[in-house]
Tab-separated table of C-alpha atoms in Angstrom:
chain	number	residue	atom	x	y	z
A	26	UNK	CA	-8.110	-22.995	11.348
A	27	UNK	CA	-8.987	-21.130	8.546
A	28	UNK	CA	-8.040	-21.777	5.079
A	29	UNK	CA	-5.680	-19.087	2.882
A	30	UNK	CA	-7.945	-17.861	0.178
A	31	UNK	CA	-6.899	-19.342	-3.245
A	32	UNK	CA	-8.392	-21.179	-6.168
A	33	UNK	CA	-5.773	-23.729	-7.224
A	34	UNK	CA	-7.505	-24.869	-10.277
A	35	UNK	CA	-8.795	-21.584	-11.501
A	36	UNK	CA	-4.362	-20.640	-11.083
A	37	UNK	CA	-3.555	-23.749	-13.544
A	38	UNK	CA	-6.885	-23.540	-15.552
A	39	UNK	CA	-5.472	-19.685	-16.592
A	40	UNK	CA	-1.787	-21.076	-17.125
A	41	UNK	CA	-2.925	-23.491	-19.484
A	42	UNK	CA	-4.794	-21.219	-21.138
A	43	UNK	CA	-1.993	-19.517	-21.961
A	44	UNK	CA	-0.282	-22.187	-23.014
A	45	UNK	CA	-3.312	-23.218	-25.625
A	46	UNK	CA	-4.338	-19.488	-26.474
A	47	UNK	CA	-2.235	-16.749	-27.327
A	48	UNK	CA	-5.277	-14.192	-26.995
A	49	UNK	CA	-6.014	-15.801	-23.733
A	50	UNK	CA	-2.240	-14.954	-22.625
A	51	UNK	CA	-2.049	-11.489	-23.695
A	52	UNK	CA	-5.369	-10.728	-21.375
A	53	UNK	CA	-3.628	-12.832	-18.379
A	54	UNK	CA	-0.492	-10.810	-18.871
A	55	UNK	CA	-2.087	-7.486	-18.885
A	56	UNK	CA	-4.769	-8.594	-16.230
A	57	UNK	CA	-2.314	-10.381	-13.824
A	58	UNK	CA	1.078	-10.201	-11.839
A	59	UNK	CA	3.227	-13.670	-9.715
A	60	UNK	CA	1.382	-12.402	-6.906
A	61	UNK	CA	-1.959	-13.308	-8.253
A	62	UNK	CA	-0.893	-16.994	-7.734
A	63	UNK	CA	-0.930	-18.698	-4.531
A	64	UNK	CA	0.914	-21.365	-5.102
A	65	UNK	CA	5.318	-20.832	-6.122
A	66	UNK	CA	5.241	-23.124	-9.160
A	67	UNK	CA	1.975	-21.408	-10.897
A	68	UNK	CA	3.915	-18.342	-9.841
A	69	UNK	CA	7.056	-19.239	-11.951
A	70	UNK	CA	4.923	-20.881	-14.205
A	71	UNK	CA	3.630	-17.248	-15.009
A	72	UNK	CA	6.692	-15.442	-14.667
A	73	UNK	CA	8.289	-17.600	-17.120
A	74	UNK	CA	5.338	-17.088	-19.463
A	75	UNK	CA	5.592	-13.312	-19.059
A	76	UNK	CA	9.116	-13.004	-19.859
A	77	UNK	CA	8.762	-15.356	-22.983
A	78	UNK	CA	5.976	-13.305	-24.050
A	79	UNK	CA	7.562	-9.800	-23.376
A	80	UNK	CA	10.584	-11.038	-24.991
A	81	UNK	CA	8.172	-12.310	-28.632
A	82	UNK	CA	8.779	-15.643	-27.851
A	83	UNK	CA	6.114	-18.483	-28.736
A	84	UNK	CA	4.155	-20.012	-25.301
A	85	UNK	CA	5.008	-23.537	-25.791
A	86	UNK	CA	6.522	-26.839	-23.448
A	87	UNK	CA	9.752	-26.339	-24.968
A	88	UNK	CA	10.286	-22.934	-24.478
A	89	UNK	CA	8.502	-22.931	-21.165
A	90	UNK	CA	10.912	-25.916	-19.873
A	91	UNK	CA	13.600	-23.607	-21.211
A	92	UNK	CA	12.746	-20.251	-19.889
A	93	UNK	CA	11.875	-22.151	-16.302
A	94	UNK	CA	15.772	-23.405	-16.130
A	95	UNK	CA	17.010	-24.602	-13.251
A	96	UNK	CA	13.665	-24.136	-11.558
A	97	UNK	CA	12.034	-26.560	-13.615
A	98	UNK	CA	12.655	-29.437	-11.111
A	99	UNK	CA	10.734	-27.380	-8.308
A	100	UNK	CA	8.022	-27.574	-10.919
A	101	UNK	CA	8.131	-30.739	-13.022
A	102	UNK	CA	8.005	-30.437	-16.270
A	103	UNK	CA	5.209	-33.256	-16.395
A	104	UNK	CA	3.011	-30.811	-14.081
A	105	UNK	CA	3.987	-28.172	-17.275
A	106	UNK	CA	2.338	-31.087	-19.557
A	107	UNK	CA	-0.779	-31.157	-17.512
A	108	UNK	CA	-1.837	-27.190	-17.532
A	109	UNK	CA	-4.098	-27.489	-20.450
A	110	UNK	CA	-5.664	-30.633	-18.900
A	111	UNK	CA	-7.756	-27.734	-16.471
A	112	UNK	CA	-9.041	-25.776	-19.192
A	113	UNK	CA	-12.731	-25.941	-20.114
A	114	UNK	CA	-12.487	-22.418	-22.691
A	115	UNK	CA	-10.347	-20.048	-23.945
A	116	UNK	CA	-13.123	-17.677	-24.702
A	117	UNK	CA	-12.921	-13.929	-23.338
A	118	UNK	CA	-15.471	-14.575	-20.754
A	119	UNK	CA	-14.387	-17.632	-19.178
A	120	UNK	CA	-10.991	-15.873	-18.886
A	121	UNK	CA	-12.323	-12.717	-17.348
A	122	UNK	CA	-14.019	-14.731	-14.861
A	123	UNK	CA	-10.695	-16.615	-14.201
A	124	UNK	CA	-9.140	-13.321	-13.605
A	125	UNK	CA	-11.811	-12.112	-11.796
A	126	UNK	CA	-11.287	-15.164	-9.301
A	127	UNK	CA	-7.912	-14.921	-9.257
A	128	UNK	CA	-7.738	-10.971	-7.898
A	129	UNK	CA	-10.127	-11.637	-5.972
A	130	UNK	CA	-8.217	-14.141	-4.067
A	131	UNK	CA	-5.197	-11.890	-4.256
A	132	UNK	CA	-6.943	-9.200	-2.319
A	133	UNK	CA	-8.457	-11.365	0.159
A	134	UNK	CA	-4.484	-12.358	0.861
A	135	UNK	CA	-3.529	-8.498	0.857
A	136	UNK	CA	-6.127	-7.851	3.820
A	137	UNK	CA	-5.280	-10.780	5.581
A	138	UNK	CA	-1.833	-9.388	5.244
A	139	UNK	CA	-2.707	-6.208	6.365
A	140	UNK	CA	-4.604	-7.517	9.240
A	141	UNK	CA	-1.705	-9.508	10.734
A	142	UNK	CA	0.448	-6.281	10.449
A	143	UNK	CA	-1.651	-4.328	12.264
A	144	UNK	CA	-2.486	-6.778	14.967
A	145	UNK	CA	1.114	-7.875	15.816
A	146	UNK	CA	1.320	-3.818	15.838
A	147	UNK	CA	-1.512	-4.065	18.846
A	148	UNK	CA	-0.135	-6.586	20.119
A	149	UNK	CA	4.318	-5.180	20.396
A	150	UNK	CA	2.137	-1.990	22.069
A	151	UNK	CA	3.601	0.341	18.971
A	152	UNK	CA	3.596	4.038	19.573
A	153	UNK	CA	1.617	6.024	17.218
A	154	UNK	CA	-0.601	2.909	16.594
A	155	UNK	CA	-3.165	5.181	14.436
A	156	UNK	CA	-0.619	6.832	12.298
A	157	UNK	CA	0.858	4.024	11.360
A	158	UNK	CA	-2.155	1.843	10.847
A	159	UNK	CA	-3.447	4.914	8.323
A	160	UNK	CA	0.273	4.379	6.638
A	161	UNK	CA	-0.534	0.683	6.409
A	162	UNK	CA	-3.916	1.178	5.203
A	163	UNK	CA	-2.846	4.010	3.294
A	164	UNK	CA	-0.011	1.869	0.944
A	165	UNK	CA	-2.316	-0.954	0.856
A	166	UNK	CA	-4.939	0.899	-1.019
A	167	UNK	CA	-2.078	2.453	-2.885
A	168	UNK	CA	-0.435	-0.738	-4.236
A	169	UNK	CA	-4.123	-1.395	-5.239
A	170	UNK	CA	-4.631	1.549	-6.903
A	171	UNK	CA	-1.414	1.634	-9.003
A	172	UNK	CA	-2.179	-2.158	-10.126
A	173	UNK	CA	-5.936	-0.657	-11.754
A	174	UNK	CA	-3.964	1.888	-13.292
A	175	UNK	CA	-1.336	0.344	-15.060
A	176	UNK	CA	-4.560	-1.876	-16.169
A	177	UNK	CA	-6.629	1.390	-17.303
A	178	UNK	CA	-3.255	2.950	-18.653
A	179	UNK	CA	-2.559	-0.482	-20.802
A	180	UNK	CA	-6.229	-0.939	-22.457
A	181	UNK	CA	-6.319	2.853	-23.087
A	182	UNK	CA	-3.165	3.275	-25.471
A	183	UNK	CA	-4.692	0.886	-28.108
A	184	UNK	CA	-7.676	3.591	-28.019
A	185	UNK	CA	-5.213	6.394	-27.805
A	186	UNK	CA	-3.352	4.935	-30.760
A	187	UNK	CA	-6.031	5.062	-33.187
A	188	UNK	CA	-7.519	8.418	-31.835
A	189	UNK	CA	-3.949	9.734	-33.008
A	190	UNK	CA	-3.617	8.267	-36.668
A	191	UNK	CA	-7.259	9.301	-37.339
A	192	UNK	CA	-6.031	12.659	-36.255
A	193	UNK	CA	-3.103	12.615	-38.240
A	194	UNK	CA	-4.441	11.528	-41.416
A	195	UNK	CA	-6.928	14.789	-41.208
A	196	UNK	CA	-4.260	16.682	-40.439
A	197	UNK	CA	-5.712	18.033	-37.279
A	198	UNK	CA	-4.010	19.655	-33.905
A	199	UNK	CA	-4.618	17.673	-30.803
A	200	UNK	CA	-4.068	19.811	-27.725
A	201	UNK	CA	-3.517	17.105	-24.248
A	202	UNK	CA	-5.059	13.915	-24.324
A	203	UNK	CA	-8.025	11.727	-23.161
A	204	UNK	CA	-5.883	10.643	-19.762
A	205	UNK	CA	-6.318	14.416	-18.488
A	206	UNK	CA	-2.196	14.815	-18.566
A	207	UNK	CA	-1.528	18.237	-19.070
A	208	UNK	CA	0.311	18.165	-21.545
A	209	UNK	CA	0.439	20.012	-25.670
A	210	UNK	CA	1.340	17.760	-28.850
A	211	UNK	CA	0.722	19.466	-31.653
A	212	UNK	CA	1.064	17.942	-35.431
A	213	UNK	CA	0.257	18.743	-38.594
A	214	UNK	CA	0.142	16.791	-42.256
């Protein structure tokens, strides 16, 4: 029997890093969704971490234990205590790597998934097989797609934030923008 693709460690190495590093969390947050976890409590781990960061809240035991609620005892808050235990760096590489790993993993899952739909489709002798494979395919790719974009979308504002004050201190008229929306905003000094 084969194995589900997963990388336990790499899943608590980046949830203690965001315990230990608030840089480190930000780029896990942006980078990263539950369903980049294989296991449930590194899931709620994260979720819990999301939420206390969306919300401006320090990443700490305390406020983890807090934010986890009743769900804490399906996680332990001594397994909480042990995240940072599983981190060798908080540098920007080692986390992209993590991340890397980590989707990685995730997709592997997703075409497994995707696989098993489509075979217990060969298998219940569905009409319209082909269509509904290219629908399966076809939303697969899409969930994909939207995840890279609300990535891309994400890293560009910063850039699209300072294009715009630059603008605005000169006084210039910026017609669209860099993302290709069609689109007019016009301001002057």
């Amino acid at each position: 029997m084969r194995e589900i693709p997963k990388d336990i460690d790499v899943e608590r190495a980046i949830l203690g890093s965001c315990i230990l590093s608030k840089p480190a969390m930000i780029k896990c947050i942006k980078s990263l969704d539950e369903d980049s976890f294989y296991e449930e409590k590194n899931k709620l781990v994260f979720k819990a971490i999301r939420n206390l960061a969306s919300e401006g809240h320090e990443i700490d035991f305390i406020s983890l234990s807090n934010a986890l609620g009743a769900m804490l005892e399906s996680v332990g808050s001594n397994y909480l205590t042990t995240l940072p235990n599983h981190v060798s760096s908080t540098s920007g590489p080692v986390i992209d790597t993590y991340i890397d790993l980590l989707e990685e993993k995730k997709s592997q899952r997703k075409a497994i998934e995707l696989g098993s739909i489509i075979t217990d489709m060969g298998f219940n002798g569905e009409k319209d097989i082909n269509e509904k494979i290219r629908e399966k395919a076809v939303s697969f790719t899409k969930i994909e797609d939207d995840e890279v974009g609300m990535k891309e979308a994400f890293d560009g504002m910063a850039e699209q934030e300072a294009q715009f004050k630059e603008n605005l201190a000169m006084g210039k008229v910026m017609l669209g923008d860099s993302t290709g929306i069609k689109k007019c905003i016009v301001w002057r000094k």
